[in-house]
Coordinates of C-alpha atoms in Angstrom, one line a residue:
M1 CA 85.4 -96.9 66.4
T2 CA 86.6 -99.9 68.6
A3 CA 85.3 -99.2 72.4
P4 CA 87.5 -98.6 75.2
N5 CA 89.2 -101.5 76.7
P6 CA 88.1 -101.5 80.2
G7 CA 91.2 -102.1 83.0
F8 CA 94.1 -100.6 81.5
M9 CA 93.4 -98.1 84.8
Q10 CA 92.3 -98.6 88.3
D11 CA 89.0 -98.4 89.3
Y12 CA 89.1 -95.7 91.9
A13 CA 85.1 -94.8 93.2
L14 CA 85.0 -91.2 93.4
T15 CA 83.1 -91.3 97.1
V16 CA 83.4 -88.0 99.2
D17 CA 84.5 -90.3 102.5
R18 CA 87.9 -90.7 100.7
F19 CA 88.7 -87.1 102.0
L20 CA 88.6 -87.9 105.4
E21 CA 90.7 -90.8 104.5
H22 CA 92.9 -89.1 103.2
G23 CA 93.2 -86.6 105.9
A24 CA 93.5 -89.1 108.4
R25 CA 96.2 -90.8 107.2
W26 CA 98.3 -87.8 105.8
H27 CA 97.2 -85.1 107.8
G28 CA 95.9 -86.6 111.3
A29 CA 97.3 -83.9 113.4
A30 CA 95.5 -81.0 111.8
R31 CA 92.6 -80.1 113.8
V32 CA 89.0 -79.5 113.4
I33 CA 88.1 -76.6 116.1
T34 CA 85.0 -75.9 117.3
A35 CA 84.4 -72.4 118.9
A36 CA 83.5 -72.8 122.9
G37 CA 83.7 -69.6 124.2
E38 CA 86.5 -66.7 125.9
D39 CA 87.2 -70.1 128.1
G40 CA 88.8 -71.8 125.3
D41 CA 87.8 -74.2 122.1
V42 CA 87.4 -77.8 121.5
S43 CA 89.2 -79.4 118.6
L44 CA 90.0 -83.1 117.6
G45 CA 92.7 -84.2 114.6
Y46 CA 91.5 -85.6 112.0
A47 CA 93.1 -88.9 112.7
D48 CA 90.7 -89.0 115.9
L49 CA 87.5 -87.2 114.1
R50 CA 88.0 -90.3 111.1
E51 CA 87.6 -93.0 113.7
R52 CA 84.4 -91.4 115.7
A53 CA 82.6 -91.0 112.4
N54 CA 83.7 -94.4 111.3
R55 CA 82.2 -96.0 114.3
L56 CA 78.9 -93.5 114.3
S57 CA 79.1 -94.7 110.5
G58 CA 78.1 -98.6 112.4
A59 CA 75.8 -97.0 115.3
L60 CA 74.0 -95.6 112.6
L61 CA 73.8 -98.9 110.8
D62 CA 73.1 -100.8 113.8
L63 CA 70.2 -98.4 114.6
G64 CA 68.0 -100.0 111.1
L65 CA 69.6 -97.2 108.5
K66 CA 71.0 -98.5 105.5
P67 CA 72.4 -97.4 102.5
G68 CA 69.8 -95.5 100.7
D69 CA 67.9 -93.8 103.6
R70 CA 68.1 -90.4 104.7
I71 CA 68.9 -88.6 108.0
A72 CA 68.5 -85.6 108.2
T73 CA 70.8 -82.5 110.1
L74 CA 69.1 -79.7 112.0
A75 CA 72.7 -78.1 113.2
W76 CA 75.5 -75.0 113.5
N77 CA 79.0 -76.0 112.0
T78 CA 80.6 -78.1 114.8
Q79 CA 82.9 -80.6 115.0
H80 CA 79.5 -83.2 116.0
H81 CA 77.7 -82.0 112.7
V82 CA 81.0 -82.9 110.6
E83 CA 80.8 -85.9 112.6
V84 CA 77.2 -86.7 111.0
W85 CA 78.2 -85.4 108.1
Y86 CA 81.1 -88.5 107.4
A87 CA 79.4 -91.2 109.2
A88 CA 75.7 -91.1 107.0
M89 CA 77.9 -90.8 103.8
G90 CA 80.4 -92.5 104.1
A91 CA 77.8 -95.3 104.9
G92 CA 76.1 -94.4 101.7
I93 CA 73.0 -93.2 103.8
V94 CA 71.9 -89.5 102.2
C95 CA 72.7 -86.9 104.8
H96 CA 69.8 -83.9 104.5
T97 CA 70.6 -80.7 106.3
L98 CA 68.3 -78.4 107.2
N99 CA 68.0 -75.1 107.8
P100 CA 67.0 -73.8 111.4
R101 CA 66.0 -70.4 110.6
L102 CA 63.0 -71.5 108.7
T103 CA 59.6 -72.1 110.7
V104 CA 58.8 -75.9 111.8
A105 CA 55.9 -75.5 109.1
H106 CA 58.3 -75.1 105.9
L107 CA 60.9 -78.2 107.6
A108 CA 58.3 -80.7 108.2
A109 CA 57.3 -80.4 104.5
M110 CA 61.0 -80.8 103.6
V111 CA 61.0 -83.5 106.1
A112 CA 58.0 -85.5 104.9
K113 CA 59.6 -85.1 101.2
A114 CA 62.3 -86.7 101.8
D115 CA 61.2 -89.4 104.0
D116 CA 63.7 -88.4 106.7
R117 CA 63.8 -91.5 109.0
V118 CA 66.7 -89.7 111.5
L119 CA 67.1 -85.8 113.0
A120 CA 70.1 -85.2 114.7
V121 CA 70.1 -81.8 116.4
G122 CA 72.5 -79.3 117.2
S123 CA 73.0 -77.7 120.4
G124 CA 69.8 -75.0 121.3
L125 CA 67.7 -76.5 118.2
R126 CA 66.0 -79.3 120.7
D127 CA 62.7 -77.5 121.0
M128 CA 62.3 -77.1 117.3
A129 CA 63.8 -80.8 116.9
E130 CA 61.0 -82.0 119.2
A131 CA 58.1 -80.3 117.4
L132 CA 59.6 -82.1 114.1
L133 CA 59.5 -85.5 115.4
D134 CA 56.0 -84.9 116.7
A135 CA 55.2 -83.4 112.9
C136 CA 56.7 -86.0 110.8
P137 CA 55.6 -89.4 111.0
S138 CA 58.9 -90.6 108.8
L139 CA 61.1 -89.5 111.6
E140 CA 62.0 -92.2 114.4
R141 CA 64.7 -90.9 116.1
L142 CA 66.7 -87.6 117.4
I143 CA 70.1 -87.7 118.4
L144 CA 71.0 -84.8 120.3
L145 CA 74.3 -83.9 119.4
D146 CA 76.1 -81.4 121.9
G147 CA 75.9 -82.6 125.2
E148 CA 72.0 -81.7 125.9
T149 CA 70.3 -84.7 128.1
P150 CA 66.6 -86.0 126.6
E151 CA 63.6 -86.1 128.7
A152 CA 62.9 -89.3 130.4
G153 CA 59.7 -90.9 128.9
R154 CA 61.4 -90.4 125.3
P155 CA 63.3 -93.3 124.3
E156 CA 63.4 -92.2 120.5
I157 CA 65.2 -89.5 122.0
L158 CA 69.0 -90.2 121.9
E159 CA 72.5 -88.6 123.3
L160 CA 75.1 -88.5 120.8
E161 CA 78.4 -89.9 123.4
P162 CA 76.0 -92.5 124.5
L163 CA 75.4 -93.8 121.3
L164 CA 79.0 -93.5 120.4
A165 CA 80.1 -95.8 123.2
E166 CA 77.0 -98.2 123.8
R167 CA 76.5 -98.7 119.9
G168 CA 79.5 -97.8 118.0
R169 CA 81.4 -100.1 116.0
P170 CA 83.9 -99.7 112.6
A171 CA 82.0 -99.9 109.9
T172 CA 83.1 -100.3 106.0
W173 CA 83.1 -97.0 103.8
G174 CA 82.8 -96.4 100.4
D175 CA 81.4 -99.7 99.7
F176 CA 78.8 -98.3 96.5
D177 CA 78.3 -96.9 93.4
E178 CA 80.2 -93.3 92.7
Q179 CA 76.6 -92.1 91.5
S180 CA 75.3 -92.7 95.2
L181 CA 73.0 -90.3 96.6
A182 CA 75.7 -88.4 99.4
G183 CA 73.7 -85.3 100.5
L184 CA 70.3 -83.4 100.1
C185 CA 69.6 -79.5 100.6
F186 CA 66.5 -78.1 99.8
T187 CA 66.1 -74.8 98.3
S188 CA 63.6 -71.9 97.0
G189 CA 65.3 -72.5 93.5
T190 CA 64.3 -69.9 90.8
T191 CA 60.5 -70.2 91.0
G192 CA 59.8 -69.9 94.7
A193 CA 58.5 -73.4 95.6
P194 CA 61.2 -75.7 97.5
K195 CA 62.9 -77.8 95.7
G196 CA 65.8 -80.8 96.5
V197 CA 69.2 -80.9 95.0
A198 CA 70.2 -84.5 95.2
Y199 CA 74.5 -84.6 95.6
T200 CA 76.1 -87.3 94.5
H201 CA 79.3 -88.6 96.0
R202 CA 80.8 -88.0 92.1
S203 CA 79.4 -84.7 91.5
N204 CA 80.7 -83.6 95.5
Y205 CA 84.1 -85.3 94.7
L206 CA 84.6 -83.3 91.1
H207 CA 83.3 -80.4 93.2
T208 CA 86.0 -80.1 95.7
L209 CA 88.6 -80.8 93.1
R210 CA 86.7 -77.7 91.6
A211 CA 87.3 -76.0 94.6
L212 CA 90.9 -76.9 95.0
Q213 CA 92.2 -75.5 91.7
A214 CA 94.7 -72.5 92.0
D215 CA 92.8 -69.8 90.9
S216 CA 89.7 -70.7 92.5
I217 CA 89.2 -71.8 96.8
A218 CA 92.4 -73.3 96.5
L219 CA 93.6 -74.2 100.2
T220 CA 96.9 -76.0 101.0
A221 CA 97.9 -77.7 104.3
D222 CA 99.4 -74.6 105.4
D223 CA 95.8 -72.7 106.1
T224 CA 93.3 -72.7 108.7
V225 CA 89.8 -71.9 107.5
L226 CA 87.1 -70.3 109.7
V227 CA 84.0 -71.2 107.9
A228 CA 81.9 -69.0 108.7
V229 CA 79.1 -70.2 105.9
P230 CA 76.7 -72.3 107.1
M231 CA 77.0 -76.3 107.1
F232 CA 73.3 -76.2 106.4
H233 CA 73.6 -73.6 103.0
A234 CA 74.7 -75.7 100.1
N235 CA 77.7 -77.9 101.5
A236 CA 79.1 -75.5 103.6
W237 CA 80.5 -74.2 100.1
G238 CA 82.4 -77.8 99.9
L239 CA 84.8 -76.7 103.0
P240 CA 84.5 -79.9 105.0
F241 CA 85.4 -82.0 102.1
A242 CA 87.8 -79.7 100.9
A243 CA 89.2 -79.5 104.0
P244 CA 90.7 -82.9 104.9
A245 CA 91.5 -83.3 101.4
V246 CA 94.3 -81.1 101.3
G247 CA 95.0 -81.5 105.5
A248 CA 93.7 -77.5 106.0
Q249 CA 92.6 -76.9 109.7
L250 CA 89.2 -76.0 110.0
V251 CA 87.8 -73.5 112.5
L252 CA 84.1 -73.5 113.6
P253 CA 82.5 -70.9 114.8
G254 CA 78.8 -72.9 115.9
R255 CA 76.0 -70.8 116.0
V256 CA 77.9 -67.8 117.0
T257 CA 79.4 -65.4 114.0
D258 CA 79.5 -62.1 115.8
G259 CA 82.1 -59.6 114.6
A260 CA 83.8 -60.4 118.2
S261 CA 83.6 -64.2 118.1
L262 CA 84.9 -63.8 114.7
A263 CA 88.0 -61.5 115.8
R264 CA 88.9 -64.1 118.5
L265 CA 88.4 -67.7 116.4
I266 CA 90.8 -65.4 114.2
E267 CA 93.7 -64.6 116.2
R268 CA 93.1 -67.2 118.7
H269 CA 93.7 -70.5 115.9
Q270 CA 96.0 -67.8 113.0
V271 CA 93.4 -68.3 110.6
T272 CA 94.6 -67.5 107.3
V273 CA 91.4 -68.2 105.1
A274 CA 87.9 -66.7 105.8
V275 CA 84.6 -67.5 104.3
G276 CA 81.5 -66.2 104.7
V277 CA 78.5 -63.7 103.0
P278 CA 78.9 -60.1 103.5
T279 CA 77.0 -59.6 106.6
V280 CA 79.2 -61.3 108.4
W281 CA 82.1 -59.2 107.9
L282 CA 80.6 -56.1 108.2
G283 CA 80.3 -57.4 111.5
L284 CA 84.2 -58.2 111.9
L285 CA 85.1 -54.8 110.5
D286 CA 82.8 -52.7 112.9
H287 CA 84.1 -54.8 115.5
L288 CA 88.0 -54.2 114.7
D289 CA 87.1 -50.6 114.4
A290 CA 85.6 -50.1 117.5
T291 CA 88.2 -52.4 119.3
G292 CA 91.6 -51.4 117.3
G293 CA 91.9 -55.0 116.6
Q294 CA 94.3 -56.5 114.2
T295 CA 93.8 -60.1 112.0
P296 CA 97.4 -60.0 111.1
S297 CA 97.2 -63.7 110.4
L298 CA 94.7 -63.1 107.7
Q299 CA 95.6 -63.6 104.0
R300 CA 92.1 -64.2 102.1
I301 CA 88.4 -63.5 102.6
I302 CA 86.2 -65.4 100.2
I303 CA 82.7 -63.8 100.1
G304 CA 79.5 -65.2 98.5
G305 CA 75.3 -65.4 98.9
S306 CA 74.4 -61.7 97.8
T307 CA 76.3 -59.1 95.2
C308 CA 78.6 -56.9 98.1
P309 CA 79.1 -53.3 97.7
D310 CA 82.5 -52.0 96.1
S311 CA 82.7 -49.8 99.2
L312 CA 82.9 -52.5 101.6
L313 CA 85.0 -54.2 99.1
K314 CA 87.4 -51.7 99.1
R315 CA 86.9 -51.2 103.1
M316 CA 87.4 -55.0 103.7
E317 CA 91.0 -54.8 101.8
S318 CA 92.3 -51.8 103.1
R319 CA 91.3 -52.7 107.3
L320 CA 91.8 -56.2 107.4
G321 CA 95.0 -56.2 104.5
A322 CA 93.4 -59.3 103.0
T323 CA 92.7 -60.4 99.1
V324 CA 88.8 -60.8 99.0
Q325 CA 88.1 -62.7 96.3
T326 CA 84.0 -63.0 95.1
S327 CA 82.4 -65.5 94.4
W328 CA 79.0 -66.1 93.1
G329 CA 77.0 -70.1 93.3
M330 CA 73.6 -72.0 93.9
T331 CA 72.8 -74.6 95.8
E332 CA 72.1 -76.3 92.2
L333 CA 75.6 -75.9 91.7
S334 CA 77.2 -78.1 94.7
P335 CA 77.4 -74.4 95.2
L336 CA 80.4 -73.2 93.1
G337 CA 79.7 -71.0 90.0
A338 CA 82.5 -68.4 89.8
I339 CA 85.2 -67.0 91.6
S340 CA 87.8 -64.3 91.5
P341 CA 91.3 -65.9 91.5
R342 CA 93.6 -65.5 94.2
T343 CA 95.4 -62.6 93.6
D344 CA 98.0 -59.9 95.4
K345 CA 96.2 -57.0 93.3
P346 CA 93.6 -55.2 95.6
G347 CA 90.7 -54.3 93.5
A348 CA 91.8 -56.5 90.4
A349 CA 88.4 -58.7 90.6
R350 CA 84.9 -56.8 91.2
G351 CA 81.6 -58.6 89.6
S352 CA 82.1 -62.8 90.7
G353 CA 85.1 -64.1 88.7
R354 CA 85.4 -66.7 86.2
P355 CA 84.0 -70.6 85.9
P356 CA 86.5 -72.8 87.2
L357 CA 87.2 -76.1 85.2
G358 CA 84.1 -78.3 85.0
L359 CA 81.8 -75.7 85.0
D360 CA 80.2 -73.9 81.9
L361 CA 78.2 -70.9 81.4
L362 CA 76.0 -69.3 78.7
L363 CA 73.6 -66.1 78.0
T364 CA 70.8 -66.7 76.1
D365 CA 67.7 -64.1 75.1
A366 CA 64.6 -64.0 76.6
D367 CA 64.1 -66.9 74.3
N368 CA 66.4 -69.1 75.4
I369 CA 68.5 -68.3 72.3
P370 CA 72.2 -68.0 72.7
L371 CA 73.6 -64.3 72.9
P372 CA 75.9 -63.8 69.2
D373 CA 78.3 -62.4 71.1
Q374 CA 78.5 -63.6 74.7
R375 CA 81.2 -60.8 76.2
N376 CA 79.9 -57.2 77.2
A377 CA 76.3 -58.2 76.4
V378 CA 73.6 -58.8 79.6
G379 CA 71.6 -62.3 78.9
H380 CA 70.1 -64.9 80.9
L381 CA 72.8 -67.0 82.7
K382 CA 72.2 -70.5 81.6
V383 CA 75.2 -73.3 83.1
K384 CA 76.2 -77.2 82.3
G385 CA 78.8 -78.8 84.5
Q386 CA 79.8 -82.2 86.4
S387 CA 78.1 -80.8 89.6
V388 CA 74.8 -79.2 88.5
V389 CA 71.2 -80.3 89.2
N390 CA 70.0 -82.3 86.2
R391 CA 66.7 -83.5 87.7
Y392 CA 65.2 -81.9 91.5
F393 CA 64.8 -84.8 93.8
G394 CA 61.1 -86.4 93.6
A395 CA 60.6 -84.8 90.4
D396 CA 60.1 -86.7 87.1
A397 CA 61.1 -83.4 84.9
P398 CA 64.3 -82.6 83.8
A399 CA 65.6 -79.1 85.6
V400 CA 67.7 -78.4 82.1
D401 CA 66.7 -78.1 78.5
A402 CA 67.5 -80.4 75.9
E403 CA 70.9 -79.9 75.7
G404 CA 71.7 -80.0 79.5
W405 CA 71.7 -76.4 80.4
F406 CA 70.2 -75.4 83.5
D407 CA 68.5 -72.0 83.8
T408 CA 70.2 -70.2 86.9
G409 CA 67.1 -67.7 86.6
D410 CA 69.6 -64.4 86.8
L411 CA 70.5 -61.8 84.2
A412 CA 74.6 -61.2 84.1
S413 CA 77.6 -60.1 81.6
L414 CA 80.8 -61.4 80.7
D415 CA 83.8 -59.1 80.1
D416 CA 86.3 -59.6 77.7
A417 CA 88.6 -61.6 80.8
G418 CA 85.3 -63.7 81.3
N419 CA 84.5 -62.2 84.6
L420 CA 80.8 -62.6 85.4
T421 CA 79.1 -59.8 87.0
L422 CA 75.5 -60.4 87.7
A423 CA 72.5 -58.0 86.9
G424 CA 69.8 -59.2 88.9
R425 CA 67.4 -62.0 89.0
S426 CA 64.7 -62.5 86.3
K427 CA 62.5 -63.9 89.2
D428 CA 61.3 -61.9 92.2
L429 CA 63.1 -63.9 95.2
I430 CA 64.5 -61.9 97.7
K431 CA 68.0 -62.7 98.5
S432 CA 68.6 -61.4 102.0
G433 CA 72.2 -62.1 103.7
G434 CA 72.6 -64.8 101.2
E435 CA 69.1 -66.4 102.2
W436 CA 66.1 -66.3 99.8
I437 CA 62.8 -65.2 101.2
N438 CA 59.7 -66.0 99.1
P439 CA 57.4 -62.9 98.6
V440 CA 54.9 -65.0 97.5
E441 CA 54.1 -66.1 100.5
I442 CA 54.6 -63.1 102.6
E443 CA 51.9 -61.8 100.0
E444 CA 49.2 -64.6 100.3
I445 CA 48.9 -63.6 104.2
I446 CA 48.8 -60.3 104.4
G447 CA 46.6 -60.5 101.0
A448 CA 43.8 -62.5 103.1
L449 CA 43.3 -59.6 105.5
P450 CA 40.1 -57.7 105.1
S451 CA 42.0 -54.4 105.6
V452 CA 44.2 -55.0 102.2
G453 CA 43.3 -54.2 99.0
L454 CA 46.3 -55.4 97.0
V455 CA 49.9 -56.3 98.6
A456 CA 53.7 -57.0 96.9
V457 CA 56.4 -57.6 98.4
I458 CA 60.2 -56.7 96.4
G459 CA 63.8 -56.5 97.6
R460 CA 64.9 -53.6 98.5
A461 CA 68.5 -52.6 98.5
D462 CA 70.2 -53.0 101.7
P463 CA 74.2 -52.1 102.8
R464 CA 74.4 -55.2 105.3
W465 CA 72.2 -57.8 103.9
G466 CA 72.0 -57.2 100.7
E467 CA 68.3 -57.0 100.0
R468 CA 66.1 -56.8 102.5
P469 CA 62.0 -57.0 101.9
L470 CA 59.8 -54.1 101.2
M471 CA 56.0 -54.6 101.5
I472 CA 53.6 -52.3 99.5
I473 CA 50.1 -52.3 100.1
E474 CA 46.8 -50.5 98.6
P475 CA 44.3 -50.7 101.9
A476 CA 40.9 -51.5 101.4
R477 CA 38.5 -48.7 100.9
G478 CA 38.1 -47.4 103.9
Q479 CA 41.1 -49.0 105.8
D480 CA 44.2 -47.7 107.5
P481 CA 46.0 -51.2 108.4
D482 CA 48.6 -50.5 111.3
D483 CA 52.2 -51.6 110.5
A484 CA 52.8 -53.5 113.5
A485 CA 49.7 -55.1 112.8
L486 CA 50.7 -56.5 109.6
K487 CA 54.1 -57.6 111.3
A488 CA 52.2 -59.5 113.7
T489 CA 50.0 -61.4 111.2
L490 CA 52.9 -62.8 110.0
K491 CA 54.7 -63.7 113.0
G492 CA 54.7 -67.7 113.1
Q493 CA 54.0 -67.8 109.9
V494 CA 57.4 -67.1 108.1
A495 CA 60.7 -67.0 109.4
D496 CA 61.1 -63.8 111.6
W497 CA 64.4 -62.4 109.2
W498 CA 61.5 -63.0 106.1
I499 CA 59.2 -59.9 108.1
P500 CA 59.9 -56.5 106.1
E501 CA 60.9 -54.1 108.3
R502 CA 59.5 -51.2 106.0
I503 CA 55.6 -51.2 104.8
V504 CA 55.1 -48.2 102.0
R505 CA 51.1 -47.3 101.3
V506 CA 50.6 -46.2 97.9
E507 CA 46.8 -44.9 96.7
A508 CA 46.6 -47.3 93.7
M509 CA 48.8 -50.5 93.1
P510 CA 50.6 -49.7 89.2
L511 CA 49.5 -52.5 87.1
A512 CA 50.8 -54.4 83.8
A513 CA 49.0 -54.6 80.7
T514 CA 48.1 -58.2 82.0
G515 CA 46.5 -56.9 84.9
K516 CA 49.1 -58.1 87.2
I517 CA 50.7 -55.9 89.6
N518 CA 53.7 -54.3 87.8
K519 CA 56.2 -55.2 89.9
T520 CA 59.4 -54.1 87.7
L521 CA 58.3 -50.7 88.2
L522 CA 57.8 -50.9 92.0
R523 CA 61.4 -51.9 91.7
A524 CA 62.7 -49.2 89.7
T525 CA 60.3 -46.7 92.4
Y526 CA 61.0 -48.1 95.7
G527 CA 64.1 -50.5 95.5
G528 CA 66.9 -48.6 96.1
A529 CA 68.6 -48.3 99.1

């Protein structure tokens, strides 16, 4: 067979800066809106945002950053955070998003592994950022994004606006290969150890096209999108790319996502599409019920992050009068894996929907042999596609099998129409409010106490968070450790939201034949709501 003759079609590099370039040129007046409280919000058109982000690229290059270097962000959903994304990625610098809900020790390990050189910091996170600056030798500078003033005597801490005014200059965007890295996000993954997922420009570009399909997130220029999913979590589901790509307006809530604040943003800016985890919408519903408020502009709500109870889905559809699209994804998938179609039929799709073009699913048995019938049977869920991880950042071995399938660590089934339903995880990680909790870290800390004989942490069903950690202990002989003391031991060693609210005592921990704690039995006994 004759090899294809190059040059028949134009060479068009798939780099993410093209999304904002397109938005600025064809939808320049569409706004990016950042919540600023009752007195009013801050907004900027895509044309002006592109100009600021491009000059910020020049400032970053002037600071000595070069293509391939990493800049970390520790920030909420704001215009300035979006500017840093595009300023970094447009210039070929890798944007590494950090989760402010983690401890300094956890974040420092990620910064060290990524070899980040600069850290961009959002409002209220300065103390944590300065602790990282002191703890991480690779970090050379902090950039304060939201108007905070650095202390005298710390020249390595800069403010965004003076940096733009003094060192900002136009820069060339997209002058690199589309396979270059664009972003980096660490995840607990399927084994509990933090792993870096490195997104390429090409993978993010193709993921955006996947998200914009008509039966997917399907934004248009007529939409105003409330992004309640954090920008530090799995590309904010790709919305900072998808919105300017079609000229949809972005509404960014900052760090405040309580029901009253979200209701105000929806009403003030006539939001048509809202995206976030179920707990966010539970807060909105509770606020509207308490105040009698309405959200008539809202047409669709897209939920993901954790399984949503059917009762909450029905309540959302009934109270808000909006179509609810359920979805499933992972950091390793960029993150969209499946989504229920945009439909006018309330309750038509329960489960997690179907995979859009560009992603394929496979169910196998425990020995990785594909199930003979891929419908109506529970199996281990594997995926492959153009924006699925192939190898974790810094790893030598691939994260996929010989045929390119990535093991999600989930058990799932597919119905006759191809709708995906998750049936639990084959691993022990706990997903609470859309975020992972690693029970091993909690168990190691508590298990080191002399008053504790054995300890296990499992996920317990929770109507608000999806799951919450439940600690089960077998006290050491003659000991009766106090609940408050056990929780105090965890304080400062793990994130506060990791700490279990409930602790159960057993006379004898159930053990499997191998001598390991039988977590399957524990989940069956204590894992219900």
